[in-house]
Coordinates of C-alpha atoms and ligand atoms in Angstrom, one line a residue:
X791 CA -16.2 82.8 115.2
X792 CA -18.3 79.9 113.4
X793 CA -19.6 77.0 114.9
X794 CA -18.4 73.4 114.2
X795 CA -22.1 73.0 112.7
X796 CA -21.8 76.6 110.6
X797 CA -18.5 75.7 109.2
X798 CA -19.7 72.1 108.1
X799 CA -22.5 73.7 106.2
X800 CA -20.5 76.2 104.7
X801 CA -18.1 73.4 104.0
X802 CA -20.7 71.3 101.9
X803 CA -22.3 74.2 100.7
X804 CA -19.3 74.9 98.8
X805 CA -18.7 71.2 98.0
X806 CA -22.1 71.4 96.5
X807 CA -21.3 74.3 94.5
X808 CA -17.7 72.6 93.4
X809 CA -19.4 69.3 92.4
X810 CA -22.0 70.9 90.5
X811 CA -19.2 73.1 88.4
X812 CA -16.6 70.4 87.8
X813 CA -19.0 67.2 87.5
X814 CA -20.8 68.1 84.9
X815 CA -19.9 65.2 82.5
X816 CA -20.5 62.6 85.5
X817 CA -24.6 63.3 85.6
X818 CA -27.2 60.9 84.5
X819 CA -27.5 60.6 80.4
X820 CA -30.0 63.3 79.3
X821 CA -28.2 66.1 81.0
X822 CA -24.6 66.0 79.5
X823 CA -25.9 65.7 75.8
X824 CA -25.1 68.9 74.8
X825 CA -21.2 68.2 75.8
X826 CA -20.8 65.6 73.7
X827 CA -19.0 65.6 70.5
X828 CA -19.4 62.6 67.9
X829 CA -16.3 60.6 67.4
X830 CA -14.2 63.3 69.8
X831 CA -15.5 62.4 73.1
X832 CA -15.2 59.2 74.7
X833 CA -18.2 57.0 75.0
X834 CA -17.2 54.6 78.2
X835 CA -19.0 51.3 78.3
X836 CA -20.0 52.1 82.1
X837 CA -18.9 54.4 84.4
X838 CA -19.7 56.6 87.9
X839 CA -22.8 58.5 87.4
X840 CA -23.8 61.0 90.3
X841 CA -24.2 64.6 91.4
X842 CA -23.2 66.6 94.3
X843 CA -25.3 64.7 96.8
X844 CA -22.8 61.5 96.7
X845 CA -20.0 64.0 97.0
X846 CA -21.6 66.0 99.5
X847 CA -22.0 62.8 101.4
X848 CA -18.6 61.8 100.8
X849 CA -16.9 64.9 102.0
X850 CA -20.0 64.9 105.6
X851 CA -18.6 61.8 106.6
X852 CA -15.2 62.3 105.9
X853 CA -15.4 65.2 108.1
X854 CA -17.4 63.1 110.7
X855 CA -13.5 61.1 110.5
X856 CA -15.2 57.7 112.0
X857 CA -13.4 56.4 109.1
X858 CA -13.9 52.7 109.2
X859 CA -17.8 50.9 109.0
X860 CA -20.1 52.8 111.2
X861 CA -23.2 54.8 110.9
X862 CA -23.2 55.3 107.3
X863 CA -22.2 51.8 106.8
X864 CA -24.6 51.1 109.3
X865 CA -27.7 53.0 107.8
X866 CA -26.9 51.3 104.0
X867 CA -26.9 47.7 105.0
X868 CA -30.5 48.4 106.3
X869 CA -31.5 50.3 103.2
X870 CA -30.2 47.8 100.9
X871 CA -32.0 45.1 102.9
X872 CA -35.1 46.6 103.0
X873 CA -34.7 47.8 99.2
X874 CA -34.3 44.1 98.8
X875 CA -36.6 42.6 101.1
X876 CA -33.6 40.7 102.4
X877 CA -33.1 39.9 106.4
X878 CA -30.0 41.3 105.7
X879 CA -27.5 43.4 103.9
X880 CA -23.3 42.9 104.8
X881 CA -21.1 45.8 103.5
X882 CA -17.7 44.1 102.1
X883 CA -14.8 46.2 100.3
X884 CA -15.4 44.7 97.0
X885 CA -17.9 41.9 94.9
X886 CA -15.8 40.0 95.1
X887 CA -14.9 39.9 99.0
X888 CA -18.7 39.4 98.8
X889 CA -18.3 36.4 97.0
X890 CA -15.8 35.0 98.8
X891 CA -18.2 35.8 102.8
X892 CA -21.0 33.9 101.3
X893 CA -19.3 30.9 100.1
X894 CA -17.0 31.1 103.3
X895 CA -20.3 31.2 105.6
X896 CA -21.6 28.0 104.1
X897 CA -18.2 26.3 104.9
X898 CA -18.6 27.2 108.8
X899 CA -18.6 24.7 111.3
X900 CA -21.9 25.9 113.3
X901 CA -23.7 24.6 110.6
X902 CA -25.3 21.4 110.3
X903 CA -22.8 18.8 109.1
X904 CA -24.8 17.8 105.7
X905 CA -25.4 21.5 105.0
X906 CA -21.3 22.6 105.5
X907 CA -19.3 22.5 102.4
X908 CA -16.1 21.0 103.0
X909 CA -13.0 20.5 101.4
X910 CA -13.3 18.0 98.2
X911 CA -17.0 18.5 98.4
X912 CA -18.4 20.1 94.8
X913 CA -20.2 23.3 93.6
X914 CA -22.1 23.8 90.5
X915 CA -21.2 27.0 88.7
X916 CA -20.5 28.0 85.2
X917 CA -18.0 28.2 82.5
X918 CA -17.8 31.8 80.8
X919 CA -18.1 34.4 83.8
X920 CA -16.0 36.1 85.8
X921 CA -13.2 34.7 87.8
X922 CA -13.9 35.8 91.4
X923 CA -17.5 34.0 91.1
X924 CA -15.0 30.8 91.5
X925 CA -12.2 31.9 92.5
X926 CA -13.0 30.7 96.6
X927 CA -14.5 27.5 95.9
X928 CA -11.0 26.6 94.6
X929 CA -9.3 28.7 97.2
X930 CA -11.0 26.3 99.8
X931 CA -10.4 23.5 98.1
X932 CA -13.9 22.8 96.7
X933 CA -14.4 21.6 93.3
X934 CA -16.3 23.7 90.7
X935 CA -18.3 21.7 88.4
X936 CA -18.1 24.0 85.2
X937 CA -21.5 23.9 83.4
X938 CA -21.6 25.1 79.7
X939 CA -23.2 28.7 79.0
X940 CA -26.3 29.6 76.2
X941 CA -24.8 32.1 74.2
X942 CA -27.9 33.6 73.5
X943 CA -28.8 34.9 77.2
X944 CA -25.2 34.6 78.6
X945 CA -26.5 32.2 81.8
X946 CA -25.9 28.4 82.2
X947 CA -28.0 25.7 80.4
X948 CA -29.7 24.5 83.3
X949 CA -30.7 21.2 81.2
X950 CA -27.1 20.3 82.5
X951 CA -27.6 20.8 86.6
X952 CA -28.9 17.1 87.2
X953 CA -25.6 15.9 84.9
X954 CA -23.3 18.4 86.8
X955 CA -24.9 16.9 90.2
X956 CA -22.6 14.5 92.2
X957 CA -25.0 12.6 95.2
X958 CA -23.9 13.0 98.6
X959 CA -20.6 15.8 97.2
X960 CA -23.0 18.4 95.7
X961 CA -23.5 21.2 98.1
X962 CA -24.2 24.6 96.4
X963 CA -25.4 26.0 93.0
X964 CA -23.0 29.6 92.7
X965 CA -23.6 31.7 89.5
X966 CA -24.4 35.5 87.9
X967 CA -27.0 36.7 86.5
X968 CA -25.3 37.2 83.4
X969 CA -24.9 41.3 82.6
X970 CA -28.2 41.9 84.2
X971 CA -30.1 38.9 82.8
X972 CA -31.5 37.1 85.8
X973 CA -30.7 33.3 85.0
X974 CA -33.8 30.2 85.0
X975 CA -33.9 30.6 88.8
X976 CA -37.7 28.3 88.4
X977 CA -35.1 25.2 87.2
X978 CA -32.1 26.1 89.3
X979 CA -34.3 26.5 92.4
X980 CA -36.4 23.2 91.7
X981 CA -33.2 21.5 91.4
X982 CA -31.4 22.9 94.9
X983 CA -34.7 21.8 96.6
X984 CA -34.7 18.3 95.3
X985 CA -31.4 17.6 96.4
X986 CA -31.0 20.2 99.2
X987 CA -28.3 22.5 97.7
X988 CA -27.6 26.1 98.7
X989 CA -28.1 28.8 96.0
X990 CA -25.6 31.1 96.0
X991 CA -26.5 34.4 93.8
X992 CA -24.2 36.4 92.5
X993 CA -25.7 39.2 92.0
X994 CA -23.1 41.9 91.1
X995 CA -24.1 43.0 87.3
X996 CA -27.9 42.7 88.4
X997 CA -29.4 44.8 91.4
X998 CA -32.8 45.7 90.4
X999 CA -33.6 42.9 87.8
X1000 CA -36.7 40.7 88.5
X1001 CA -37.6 37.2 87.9
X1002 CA -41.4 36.4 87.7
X1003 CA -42.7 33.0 88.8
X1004 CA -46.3 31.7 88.2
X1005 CA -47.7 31.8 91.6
X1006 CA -48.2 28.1 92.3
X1007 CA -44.6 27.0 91.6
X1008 CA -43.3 29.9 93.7
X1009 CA -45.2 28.7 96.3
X1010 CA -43.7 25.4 95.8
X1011 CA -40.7 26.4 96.5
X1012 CA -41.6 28.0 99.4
X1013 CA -41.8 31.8 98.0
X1014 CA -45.0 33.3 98.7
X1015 CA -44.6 36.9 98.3
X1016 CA -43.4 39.6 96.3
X1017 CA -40.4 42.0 96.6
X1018 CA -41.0 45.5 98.7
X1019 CA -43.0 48.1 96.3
X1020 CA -43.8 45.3 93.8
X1021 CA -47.4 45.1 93.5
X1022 CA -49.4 41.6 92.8
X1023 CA -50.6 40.8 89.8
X1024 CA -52.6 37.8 90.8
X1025 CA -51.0 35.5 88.8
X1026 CA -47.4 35.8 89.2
X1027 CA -44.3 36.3 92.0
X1028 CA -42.1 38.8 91.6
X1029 CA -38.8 39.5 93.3
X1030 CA -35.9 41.1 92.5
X1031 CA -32.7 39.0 91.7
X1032 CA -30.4 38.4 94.9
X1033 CA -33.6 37.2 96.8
X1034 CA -34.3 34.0 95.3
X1035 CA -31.5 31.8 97.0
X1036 CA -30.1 31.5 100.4
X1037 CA -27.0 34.0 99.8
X1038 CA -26.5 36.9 97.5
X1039 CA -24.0 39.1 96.3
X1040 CA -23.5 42.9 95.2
X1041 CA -20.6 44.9 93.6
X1042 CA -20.5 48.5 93.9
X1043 CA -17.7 49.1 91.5
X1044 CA -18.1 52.3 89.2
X1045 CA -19.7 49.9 86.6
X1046 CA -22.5 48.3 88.4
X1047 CA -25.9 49.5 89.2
X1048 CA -24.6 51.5 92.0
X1049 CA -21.4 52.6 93.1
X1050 CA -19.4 53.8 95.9
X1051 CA -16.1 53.4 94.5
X1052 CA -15.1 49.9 95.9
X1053 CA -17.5 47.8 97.8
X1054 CA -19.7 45.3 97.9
X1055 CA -22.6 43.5 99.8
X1056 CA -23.5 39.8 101.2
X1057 CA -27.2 39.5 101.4
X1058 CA -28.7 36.9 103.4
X1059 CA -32.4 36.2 101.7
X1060 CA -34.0 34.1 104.8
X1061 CA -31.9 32.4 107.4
X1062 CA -30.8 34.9 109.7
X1063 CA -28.1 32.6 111.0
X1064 CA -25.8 33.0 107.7
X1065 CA -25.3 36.8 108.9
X1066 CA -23.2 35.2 111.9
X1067 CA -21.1 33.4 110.1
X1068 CA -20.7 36.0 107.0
X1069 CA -19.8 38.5 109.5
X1070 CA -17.3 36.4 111.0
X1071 CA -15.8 36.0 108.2
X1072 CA -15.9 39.3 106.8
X1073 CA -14.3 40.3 110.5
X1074 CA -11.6 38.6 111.2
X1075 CA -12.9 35.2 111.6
X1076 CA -14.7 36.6 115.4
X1077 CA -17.2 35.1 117.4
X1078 CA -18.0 38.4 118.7
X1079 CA -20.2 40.6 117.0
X1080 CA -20.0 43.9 118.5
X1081 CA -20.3 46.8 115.6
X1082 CA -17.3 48.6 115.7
X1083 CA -16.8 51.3 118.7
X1084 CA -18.9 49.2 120.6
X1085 CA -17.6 46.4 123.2
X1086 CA -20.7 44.3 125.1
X1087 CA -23.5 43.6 123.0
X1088 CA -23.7 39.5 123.8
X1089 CA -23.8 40.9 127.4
X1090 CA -21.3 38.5 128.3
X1091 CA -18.1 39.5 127.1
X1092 CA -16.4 38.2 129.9
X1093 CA -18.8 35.2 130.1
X1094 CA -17.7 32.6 127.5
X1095 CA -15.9 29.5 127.6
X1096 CA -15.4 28.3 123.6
X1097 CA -13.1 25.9 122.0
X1098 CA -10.1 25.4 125.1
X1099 CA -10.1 28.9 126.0
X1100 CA -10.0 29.6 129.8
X1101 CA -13.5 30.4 130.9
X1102 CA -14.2 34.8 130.6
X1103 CA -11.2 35.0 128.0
X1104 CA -12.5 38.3 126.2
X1105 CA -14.9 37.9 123.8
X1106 CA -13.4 40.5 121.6
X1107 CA -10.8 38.3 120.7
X1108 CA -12.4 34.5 120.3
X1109 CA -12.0 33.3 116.8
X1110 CA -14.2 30.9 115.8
X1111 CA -13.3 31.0 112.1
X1112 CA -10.3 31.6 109.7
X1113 CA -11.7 34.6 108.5
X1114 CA -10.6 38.0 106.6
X1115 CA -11.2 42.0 107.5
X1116 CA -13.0 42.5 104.0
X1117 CA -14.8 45.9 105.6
X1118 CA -15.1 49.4 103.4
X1119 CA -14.4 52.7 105.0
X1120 CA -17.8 54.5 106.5
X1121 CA -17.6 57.3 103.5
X1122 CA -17.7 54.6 100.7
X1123 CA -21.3 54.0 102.9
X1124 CA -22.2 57.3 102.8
X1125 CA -21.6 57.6 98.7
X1126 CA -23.7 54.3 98.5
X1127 CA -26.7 56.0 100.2
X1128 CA -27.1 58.5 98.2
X1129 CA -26.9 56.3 94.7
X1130 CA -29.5 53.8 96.4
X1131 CA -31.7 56.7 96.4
X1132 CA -31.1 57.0 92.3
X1133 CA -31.3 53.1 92.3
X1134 CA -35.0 53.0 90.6
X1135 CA -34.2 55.8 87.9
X1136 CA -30.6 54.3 87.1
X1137 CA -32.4 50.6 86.7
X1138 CA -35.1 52.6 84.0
X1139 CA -32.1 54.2 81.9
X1140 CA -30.4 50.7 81.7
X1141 CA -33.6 48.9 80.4
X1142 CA -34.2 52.0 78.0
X1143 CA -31.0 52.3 76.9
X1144 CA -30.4 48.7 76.1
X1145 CA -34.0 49.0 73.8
X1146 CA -32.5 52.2 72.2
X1147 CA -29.5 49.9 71.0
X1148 CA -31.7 47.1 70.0
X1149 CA -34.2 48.8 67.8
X1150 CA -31.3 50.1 66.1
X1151 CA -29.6 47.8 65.0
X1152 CA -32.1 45.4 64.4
X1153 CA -31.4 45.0 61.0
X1154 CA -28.0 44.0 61.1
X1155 CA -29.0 40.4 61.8
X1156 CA -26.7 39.3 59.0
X1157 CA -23.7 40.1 61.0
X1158 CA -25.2 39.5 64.6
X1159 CA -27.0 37.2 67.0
X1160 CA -28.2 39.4 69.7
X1161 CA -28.8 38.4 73.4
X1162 CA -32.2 37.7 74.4
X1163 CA -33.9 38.2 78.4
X1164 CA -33.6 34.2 80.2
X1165 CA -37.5 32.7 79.3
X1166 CA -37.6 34.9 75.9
X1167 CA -38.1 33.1 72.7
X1168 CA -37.4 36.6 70.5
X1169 CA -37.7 40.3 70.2
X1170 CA -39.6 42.8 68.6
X1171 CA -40.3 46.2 68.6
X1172 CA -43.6 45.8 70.5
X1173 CA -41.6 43.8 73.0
X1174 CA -40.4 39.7 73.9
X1175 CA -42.5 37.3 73.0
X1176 CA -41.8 34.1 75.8
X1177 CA -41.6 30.6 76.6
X1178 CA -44.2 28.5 77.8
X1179 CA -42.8 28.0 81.3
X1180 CA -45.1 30.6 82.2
X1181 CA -41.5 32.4 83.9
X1182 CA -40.4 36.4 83.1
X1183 CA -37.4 38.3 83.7
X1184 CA -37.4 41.6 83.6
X1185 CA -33.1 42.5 83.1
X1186 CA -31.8 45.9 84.1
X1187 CA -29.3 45.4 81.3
X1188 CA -25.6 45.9 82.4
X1189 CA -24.4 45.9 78.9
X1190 CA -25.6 45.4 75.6
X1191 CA -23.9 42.4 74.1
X1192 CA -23.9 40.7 70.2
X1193 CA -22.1 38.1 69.2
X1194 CA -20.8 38.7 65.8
X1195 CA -21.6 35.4 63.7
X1196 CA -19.3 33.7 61.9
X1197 CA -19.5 33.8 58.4
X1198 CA -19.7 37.6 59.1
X1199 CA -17.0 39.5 57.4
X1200 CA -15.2 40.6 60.2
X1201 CA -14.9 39.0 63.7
X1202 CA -15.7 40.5 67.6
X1203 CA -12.0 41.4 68.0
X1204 CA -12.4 43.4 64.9
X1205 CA -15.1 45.1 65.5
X1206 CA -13.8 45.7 69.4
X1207 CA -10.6 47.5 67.4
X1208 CA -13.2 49.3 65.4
X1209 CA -15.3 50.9 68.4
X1210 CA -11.8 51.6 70.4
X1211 CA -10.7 53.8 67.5
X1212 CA -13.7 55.2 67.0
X1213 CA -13.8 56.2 71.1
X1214 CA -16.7 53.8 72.3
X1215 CA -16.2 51.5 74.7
X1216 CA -16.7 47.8 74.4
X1217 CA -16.1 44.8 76.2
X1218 CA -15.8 41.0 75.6
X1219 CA -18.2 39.0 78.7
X1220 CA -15.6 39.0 81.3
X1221 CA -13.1 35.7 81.6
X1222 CA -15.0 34.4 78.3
X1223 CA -14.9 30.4 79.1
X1224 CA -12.8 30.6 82.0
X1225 CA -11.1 26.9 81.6
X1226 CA -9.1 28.6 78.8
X1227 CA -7.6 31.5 81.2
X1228 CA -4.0 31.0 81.9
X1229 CA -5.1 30.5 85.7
X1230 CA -7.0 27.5 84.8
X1231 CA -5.2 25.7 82.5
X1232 CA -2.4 25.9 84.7
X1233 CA -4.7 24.3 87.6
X1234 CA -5.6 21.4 85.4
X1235 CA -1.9 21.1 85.2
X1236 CA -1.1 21.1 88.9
X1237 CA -4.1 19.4 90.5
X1238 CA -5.9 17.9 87.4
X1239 CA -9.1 17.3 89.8
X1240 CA -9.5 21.1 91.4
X1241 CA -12.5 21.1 88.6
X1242 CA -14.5 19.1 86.7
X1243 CA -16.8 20.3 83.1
X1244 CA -20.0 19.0 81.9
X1245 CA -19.0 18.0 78.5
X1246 CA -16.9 20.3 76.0
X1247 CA -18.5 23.8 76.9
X1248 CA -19.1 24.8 73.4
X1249 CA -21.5 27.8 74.7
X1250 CA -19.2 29.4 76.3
X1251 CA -16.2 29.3 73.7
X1252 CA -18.8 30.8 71.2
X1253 CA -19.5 33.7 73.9
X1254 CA -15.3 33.6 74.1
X1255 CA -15.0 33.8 70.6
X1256 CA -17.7 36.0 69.3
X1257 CA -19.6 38.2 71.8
X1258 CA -18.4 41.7 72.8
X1259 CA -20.8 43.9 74.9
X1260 CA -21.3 47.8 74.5
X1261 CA -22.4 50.3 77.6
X1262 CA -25.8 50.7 78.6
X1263 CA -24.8 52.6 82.0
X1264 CA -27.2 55.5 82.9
X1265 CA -24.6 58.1 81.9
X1266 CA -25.4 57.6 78.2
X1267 CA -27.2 60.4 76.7
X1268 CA -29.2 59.5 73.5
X1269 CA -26.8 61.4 71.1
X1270 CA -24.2 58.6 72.2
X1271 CA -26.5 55.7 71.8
X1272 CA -27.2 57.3 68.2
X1273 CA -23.7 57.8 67.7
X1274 CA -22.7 53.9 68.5
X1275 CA -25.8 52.6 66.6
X1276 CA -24.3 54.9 63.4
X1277 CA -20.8 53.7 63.5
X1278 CA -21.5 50.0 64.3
X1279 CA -24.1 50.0 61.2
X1280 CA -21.6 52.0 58.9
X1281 CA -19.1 49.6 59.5
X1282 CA -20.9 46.4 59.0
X1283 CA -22.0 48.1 55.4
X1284 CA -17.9 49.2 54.9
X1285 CA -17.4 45.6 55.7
X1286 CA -19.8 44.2 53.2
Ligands
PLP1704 C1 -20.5 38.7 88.0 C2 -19.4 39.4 88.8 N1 -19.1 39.0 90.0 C3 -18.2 39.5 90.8 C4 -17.5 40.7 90.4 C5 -16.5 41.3 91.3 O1 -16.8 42.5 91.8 P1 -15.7 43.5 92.2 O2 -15.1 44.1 91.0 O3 -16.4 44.6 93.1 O4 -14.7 42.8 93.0 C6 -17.8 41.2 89.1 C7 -17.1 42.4 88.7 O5 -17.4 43.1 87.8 C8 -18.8 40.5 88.3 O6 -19.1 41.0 87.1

């Protein structure tokens, strides 16, 4: 008669073995070359990429049954914080749950009053993005102040932030990198410092993208060090994105730098009092914060007096915040530890793949405007040449977009059609300029002042009208990036 241990072994053994057999197609680029058939097989824009080691993980802990966050959960907010260099990493079901923890923990009460966004107060964001960046400053009843978008790197024209800012109702600066391309954090961090803002990363298309930062402004700001495994230069900081501001955010949906299926992350860069209130939030609104299966940590569960409670009322169930149960399950944790361990080589293939598109299309000018790293003046072969600010980014590309110009003979829509048929998957950047979504202009319509725009936003309706974005996910074998470079330059010349 086995063991318990023997027949989990054999159990994963064979789960290995399975993986390995019926997974093929799922395994980084390189490897699945030689199973893929020009203009017959599907070319995804992004997708899962793994081996047996995530399933293996998923089917350990799903034998282990503890089912909702625990020690895998547990183990991957540390490893994620200290892949970061973060205080801390929360687990959430989703980017946007993450979203909608950190901008909920800077609207808690413990905080000091000229720090806690309330209700009317406003937050900077931008226009073209995606919805669930914004989504909770409306939900809350904040007002977004919609700032217009450079088509060429995707981010916000930060020459806008001191129009957009509103003394004494400003509280927070909330934005993406755009599709892995960290945005001006020098200028957006210069800017929450003068006037005492939060910054609120979002961070979901870009874990593992850097921003460099001569050393003496850094240390202006108040940011003397590199992120972990980065080594000095002597001249420059250099941290990953999601470290920069107070709050960050992850998405671990099969498109993003890592998966596990759902899931997300709230990472708290420096104040370790945000993970309080984040966790409240993300649990139920508590005050308690007892991991789950666990019942005393404050010592003094049966201690507290809070709002008009009777004195001892269990702390288990004090609620100091209208808050949500935004958790994942323990074996989305255990998926998520395994990719973190591919993090490094996944970040490579994006930045290589993105070149591999580049270079070849590079002639195709006359039909395209292509995207360009935040501080980069231009491209060539040899590399990006920059701008004087003396500021890098290094983007860990999460797709490859052009914006089709428009005197060219066909428009982004066109081309989108094109791809489809031809199996390769394409995108257009997200909610293009939100304010045109059905959502929003039915907001205006209701409560004319839930939001307010700096100017007309003609940056983002060019990215809504002519940018569409191709896969640079690590599952991408170079016979696919060939084949999407042949059939986007054949059809330009068809075009002609
Ligand atoms: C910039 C950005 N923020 C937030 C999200 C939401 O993440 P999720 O799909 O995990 O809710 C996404 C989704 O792709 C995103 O691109």
């Amino acid at each position: 008669m086995p063991t318990p241990a023997e027949l989990k072994a054999e159990i994963l053994r064979l789960t290995r073995e399975y993986s390995a057999m019926v997974h093929r197609a799922n395994r980084p680029g390189a490897e699945n070359a030689n199973e893929f058939t020009p203009g017959k097989t599907t070319i995804p824009y992004a997708g899962r990429v793994f081996t047996e080691d995530e399933v293996e993980a998923a089917v350990g802990s799903t034998l282990d049954f503890w089912l909702t966050l625990g020690p895998e959960g547990e183990a991957f907010e540390k490893e994620l914080a200290s892949y970061l260099g973060v205080k801390h990493s929360l687990l959430v079901n989703s980017g946007s749950s993450a979203n909608l923890v950190a901008f909920s923990a800077l609207t808690s009460h413990k905080l000091p009053p000229h720090k806690r966004i309330l209700p009317g107060d406003e937050v900077i964001t931008v226009a073209a993005g995606f919805p669930t960046t914004v989504a909770p400053i409306v939900q809350y009843g904040a007002i977004p102040v919609f700032m217009d978008n450079d088509p060429a790197t995707g981010n916000a024209q930060v020459d806008q932030l001191e129009r957009a800012y509103s003394p004494g109702k400003t509280k927070a600066v909330m934005m993406a990198h755009t599709l892995g391309n960290p945005f001006d954090l020098g200028a957006v961090l210069e800017f929450c410092r003068k006037h005492d803002l939060w910054l609120i990363e979002d961070n979901c298309d870009a874990l593992g993208c850097t921003y460099s930062m001569p050393i003496e402004r850094a240390k202006a700001l108040g940011i003397t060090s590199n992120s972990p495994g980065i080594p000095e230069n002597g001249t420059h900081i250099t941290r990953y994105t999601g470290t920069w501001g107070d709050i960050s955010t992850q998405s671990f949906y099969p498109p993003h730098h890592l998966t596990m299926g759902e899931g997300g992350a709230v990472n708290i860069v420096s104040r370790p009092p945000l993970k309080t209130y984040a966790e409240s939030f993300r649990d139920w609104g508590r005050d308690c914060w007892c991991a789950s299966g666990k019942d005393n940590t404050c010592n003094k569960r049966f201690d507290w007096q809070l709002g008009e409670l009777p004195k001892g009322y269990d702390h288990k169930y004090i609620y100091s915040h209208l808050g949500y149960n935004l958790k994942p399950l323990d074996p989305q944790a255990a998926i998520g530890r395994q990719q973190l361990k591919k993090l490094a080589a996944f970040v490579e293939a994006r930045k290589t793949n993105w070149e591999h598109l580049r270079a070849g299309l590079a002639d195709l000018s006359e039909f395209f405007d292509f995207s360009l790293p935040t501080h980069a003046t231009g491209w060539t072969s040899q590399g990006f040449t920059w701008d004087n600010t003396g500021c890098r980014t290094d983007c860990s590309w999460f797709g490859f977009m052009i914006r089709v110009k428009p005197g060219a003979p066909f428009t982004h829509t066109e081309l989108g059609r094109h791809l489809d048929s031809q199996k390769i998957g394409n995108r257009m950047l997200f909610g293009g300029n939100l304010l045109r979504q059905p959502v929003f202009v039915q907001l205006k319509k209701d409560r004319p002042s839930a939001f307010r725009t700096i100017g007309e936003l003609p940056g983002a309706d060019q990215i809504m009208n002519q940018a569409i974005f191709l896969g640079t996910y690590p599952g991408l074998s170079k016979a696919m990036l060939d084949h999407m470079v042949k059939v986007i330059r054949d059809y330009c010349h068809s075009r002609k």
